[in-house]
């Protein structure tokens, strides 16, 4: 076999723990990986980069036994192996933190951590020991959730932390992390990275998939880039910068990430007015949105942004007033708010956004079936046209048009979700985490798309935990903390420090 | 890129893409027909097969309704009792002779049955959705109620159609033929066609599958989840009523034991047909294929000499388990 082109690091190649040669993979006759080489050394953090659908998750699944390659070989400690399926590779010390997590919703945190390897004493479950061990791992991660909490009741970020805790508690030699930080706040990510570095120094190897370039540069030792299922380059991270990685991924130069900001006129009509909105967690929220405005919502995870937005969209109970234009919206009535032209895009695409078992057409049209025929009849032609349009408009890249949504790459699922919401042609759009799990090239597309919508007169609320996104996109930013709106920033005030000050509770100003 | 790759897919995969789960029940049916022909040459005769199909009509009709309920993620255990209850009320109403013309009387009784079926279904739907009670428990309750009401109406005995004139006039609804095909078969084909149209070509069908596969996604997509579920129960009730309308002329009487265990047969037919019991998929043609298979198995056992027909329940039970195993393995392969 021709030697792999991945020998340009500091460590001698004998330290290779896992390597893959000429891996190819097809699903139903559609090839998604083409002769990919990959090498993982002992005690390194190896970043795997690429656009949405490039094949990162597929490669991760192959290297961890969740999928078998169509051809090619995998070597563990230099010896060819056939990895056992369905997570049985854990016995070999290979653990995966999946992009779409796999937690049973009704178990407690402790139960999920010890699922399949429960500790027993005299044949009985040793609950005390398991709880204590769970607490220890959670504390290591700086995670405050209770070890007896039920998974189903946790937020997305907490679920991700449980998934990470699970991997760490298994004393793995090789850990695959597929976009572990997509749903985490900065402080949570930092706690995770500290653990990863510590484990790396003890000899654990990590494969790290992320679309956040700054994280990759800060954390990883080497980077491998995939593009359209092909291996492009493997290099030490120190020899690259964000710009060059992005360029390798996309295959072309990227112009500016954020579009030109255009402030709406002060006398533009108010399209959304929220007065005294209160829910279980949100207290007395007041704000308004003008026509053509992009309004940002910032704050820590758990500050009540999503609950506020869902209440506005009629998806949860509330008191207080919501007006779209002049019309007063009845609480808890999604149909009414949708009819009034407001649409909400959820951040939880797996549980609230997409039907993972259904195909793209069914998902795309689900919210807007009325458009595709009269008297409840659906025209397949009209729906096919809608799909064609949406795929072009949002650049949804799949190699098989009838693939189940759950099998699309994470980023393409996100684009499909946005397309689905846009099918109702809203004039007030609330987007919760618009770029979760999306590559830089696509991020740029989505930012420009949002800006173009605003220029056409659509008004947009962007809820995001990614500060640069809020700062780069919005002309006004609302900061929330512990269920309250604590500040509204405009113009030059919009900066990372200023937003942090408000969301950490160091500063507060009365809001009109 | 995109486009060139797509075209390649479009061309090559028509054949590969045939869904094995959709085909499986029909393959099973073909195998059974073959087996039957080997067991007894009389079996494969058109007469015998038409008889079997006619007898499977009741379960088939009920199971078409069950396909809606199951696809939307619910379950209706009350259908067997509902048959008995609606049929009893229908016969009692006919026996009152409030309308002089027997033809009109029968028509009115049919209409009454349909309304009763819809109302029973509505009750099931409202108890599950508004009452937020597990459908299994809610319909277990109404199962007892409908059965109990029947026993009370019949005072433990039978309720029989009294007017000979009515019976004579009504007979063809079950025993008649149109264009050489027994009426029940035509009714089943008609009802299933309508159901297939609703499920696959109408907005409501999409809503049913969406609610069944993930109610949260459906809610976030602006679908009125409770209304969709309740409507499915009403459709189930109407299907039961249609079965009753065919059932009454067959024997002209009902009793407290009418329709016992039919709910299990209907659910079995749905599952054999390839609809997932946990909701989110619907295969209504598979369902009537399943109902036919159930009746066919009984028929083969009757015509063969080597298995006692008293074992029929056990065999049907085994079939549902085999069907689930086959479905499971097909899911894994795809
Ligand atoms: N089980 C499957 N069946 C069919 N196609 C699949 C399956 N799994 C993945 N694919 C396809 O393989 C391609 C690569 O997907 P993959 O999930 O590996 O991308 P990715 O690089 O992880 O993207 P992202 O950054 O969006 O997560 C996509 O076109 C996807 O639709
Ligand atoms: Mg991925």
PDB file of C-alpha atoms and ligand atoms in Angstrom, chain A residues 25-28 30-33 48-61 67 99-100 178-179 209-211 226 228-229 349 397-400 403-415 436-439, chain B residues 334, ligand 1:
ATOM      1  CA  UNK A  25     -18.398   4.455   1.859  1.00  0.00           C
ATOM      2  CA  UNK A  26     -21.617   4.336  -0.122  1.00  0.00           C
ATOM      3  CA  UNK A  27     -25.213   4.484   1.076  1.00  0.00           C
ATOM      4  CA  UNK A  28     -27.693   2.854  -1.302  1.00  0.00           C
ATOM      5  CA  UNK A  30     -24.475   6.811  -3.441  1.00  0.00           C
ATOM      6  CA  UNK A  31     -20.825   7.314  -2.580  1.00  0.00           C
ATOM      7  CA  UNK A  32     -20.147   9.760   0.255  1.00  0.00           C
ATOM      8  CA  UNK A  33     -16.500   8.962   1.086  1.00  0.00           C
ATOM      9  CA  UNK A  48     -11.686  16.863  11.514  1.00  0.00           C
ATOM     10  CA  UNK A  49     -12.925  19.736   9.412  1.00  0.00           C
ATOM     11  CA  UNK A  50     -15.119  20.085   6.360  1.00  0.00           C
ATOM     12  CA  UNK A  51     -18.285  21.621   4.991  1.00  0.00           C
ATOM     13  CA  UNK A  52     -21.727  20.269   5.784  1.00  0.00           C
ATOM     14  CA  UNK A  53     -22.086  16.879   4.170  1.00  0.00           C
ATOM     15  CA  UNK A  54     -18.346  16.544   3.577  1.00  0.00           C
ATOM     16  CA  UNK A  55     -18.477  13.184   5.345  1.00  0.00           C
ATOM     17  CA  UNK A  56     -17.038  13.954   8.789  1.00  0.00           C
ATOM     18  CA  UNK A  57     -19.741  12.228  10.779  1.00  0.00           C
ATOM     19  CA  UNK A  58     -19.681   9.285   8.410  1.00  0.00           C
ATOM     20  CA  UNK A  59     -15.926   8.903   8.861  1.00  0.00           C
ATOM     21  CA  UNK A  60     -16.338   9.121  12.618  1.00  0.00           C
ATOM     22  CA  UNK A  61     -18.979   6.401  12.530  1.00  0.00           C
ATOM     23  CA  UNK A  67     -20.886   1.933  10.153  1.00  0.00           C
ATOM     24  CA  UNK A  99     -23.642  14.772  16.919  1.00  0.00           C
ATOM     25  CA  UNK A 100     -27.254  13.782  17.487  1.00  0.00           C
ATOM     26  CA  UNK A 178     -18.816  15.097  16.789  1.00  0.00           C
ATOM     27  CA  UNK A 179     -19.644  18.785  17.263  1.00  0.00           C
ATOM     28  CA  UNK A 209     -15.319  17.677  14.810  1.00  0.00           C
ATOM     29  CA  UNK A 210     -16.417  21.285  15.015  1.00  0.00           C
ATOM     30  CA  UNK A 211     -17.444  24.180  12.832  1.00  0.00           C
ATOM     31  CA  UNK A 226     -12.343  16.755   4.025  1.00  0.00           C
ATOM     32  CA  UNK A 228     -17.030  16.423  -0.791  1.00  0.00           C
ATOM     33  CA  UNK A 229     -15.999  13.087   0.682  1.00  0.00           C
ATOM     34  CA  UNK A 349     -34.282  20.404  15.356  1.00  0.00           C
ATOM     35  CA  UNK A 397     -26.769  19.369  -0.541  1.00  0.00           C
ATOM     36  CA  UNK A 398     -27.827  15.760  -0.487  1.00  0.00           C
ATOM     37  CA  UNK A 399     -26.797  13.113  -2.918  1.00  0.00           C
ATOM     38  CA  UNK A 400     -30.133  11.336  -2.798  1.00  0.00           C
ATOM     39  CA  UNK A 403     -33.035  10.379   1.875  1.00  0.00           C
ATOM     40  CA  UNK A 404     -34.664  10.441   5.330  1.00  0.00           C
ATOM     41  CA  UNK A 405     -34.100  13.732   7.108  1.00  0.00           C
ATOM     42  CA  UNK A 406     -32.457  11.914  10.029  1.00  0.00           C
ATOM     43  CA  UNK A 407     -29.780  10.628   7.699  1.00  0.00           C
ATOM     44  CA  UNK A 408     -28.835  13.978   6.241  1.00  0.00           C
ATOM     45  CA  UNK A 409     -25.729  15.665   7.578  1.00  0.00           C
ATOM     46  CA  UNK A 410     -26.371  17.936  10.558  1.00  0.00           C
ATOM     47  CA  UNK A 411     -25.805  21.146   8.652  1.00  0.00           C
ATOM     48  CA  UNK A 412     -28.105  20.162   5.838  1.00  0.00           C
ATOM     49  CA  UNK A 413     -30.797  19.296   8.363  1.00  0.00           C
ATOM     50  CA  UNK A 414     -30.447  22.811   9.718  1.00  0.00           C
ATOM     51  CA  UNK A 415     -30.863  24.276   6.246  1.00  0.00           C
ATOM     52  CA  UNK A 436     -26.108  25.509  14.910  1.00  0.00           C
ATOM     53  CA  UNK A 437     -23.789  22.930  13.358  1.00  0.00           C
ATOM     54  CA  UNK A 438     -23.277  24.856  10.156  1.00  0.00           C
ATOM     55  CA  UNK A 439     -19.941  25.259   8.360  1.00  0.00           C
TER      56      UNK A 439
ATOM     57  CA  UNK B 334     -32.435  -0.835   4.863  1.00  0.00           C
TER      58      UNK B 334
HETATM   59  N1  LIG C   1     -27.405   6.463   6.709  1.00  0.00           N
HETATM   60  C1  LIG C   1     -27.283   7.240   5.613  1.00  0.00           C
HETATM   61  N2  LIG C   1     -28.023   6.979   4.503  1.00  0.00           N
HETATM   62  C2  LIG C   1     -27.910   7.745   3.394  1.00  0.00           C
HETATM   63  N3  LIG C   1     -27.084   8.802   3.275  1.00  0.00           N
HETATM   64  C3  LIG C   1     -26.319   9.129   4.341  1.00  0.00           C
HETATM   65  C4  LIG C   1     -26.389   8.365   5.563  1.00  0.00           C
HETATM   66  N4  LIG C   1     -25.512   8.920   6.436  1.00  0.00           N
HETATM   67  C5  LIG C   1     -24.937   9.969   5.803  1.00  0.00           C
HETATM   68  N5  LIG C   1     -25.417  10.095   4.541  1.00  0.00           N
HETATM   69  C6  LIG C   1     -25.000  11.110   3.556  1.00  0.00           C
HETATM   70  O1  LIG C   1     -23.579  11.195   3.561  1.00  0.00           O
HETATM   71  C7  LIG C   1     -23.152  12.531   3.338  1.00  0.00           C
HETATM   72  C8  LIG C   1     -22.129  12.930   4.402  1.00  0.00           C
HETATM   73  O2  LIG C   1     -22.788  13.066   5.648  1.00  0.00           O
HETATM   74  P1  LIG C   1     -22.056  13.376   7.030  1.00  0.00           P
HETATM   75  O3  LIG C   1     -23.115  13.310   8.085  1.00  0.00           O
HETATM   76  O4  LIG C   1     -20.882  12.499   7.190  1.00  0.00           O
HETATM   77  O5  LIG C   1     -21.576  14.898   6.832  1.00  0.00           O
HETATM   78  P2  LIG C   1     -20.815  15.857   7.853  1.00  0.00           P
HETATM   79  O6  LIG C   1     -19.496  16.159   7.254  1.00  0.00           O
HETATM   80  O7  LIG C   1     -20.820  15.279   9.214  1.00  0.00           O
HETATM   81  O8  LIG C   1     -21.708  17.156   7.780  1.00  0.00           O
HETATM   82  P3  LIG C   1     -22.199  18.194   8.942  1.00  0.00           P
HETATM   83  O9  LIG C   1     -21.129  19.177   9.152  1.00  0.00           O
HETATM   84  O10 LIG C   1     -23.376  18.868   8.308  1.00  0.00           O
HETATM   85  O11 LIG C   1     -22.562  17.403  10.145  1.00  0.00           O
HETATM   86  C9  LIG C   1     -24.392  13.410   3.312  1.00  0.00           C
HETATM   87  O12 LIG C   1     -24.701  13.693   1.964  1.00  0.00           O
HETATM   88  C10 LIG C   1     -25.465  12.496   3.929  1.00  0.00           C
HETATM   89  O13 LIG C   1     -26.731  12.799   3.403  1.00  0.00           O
END
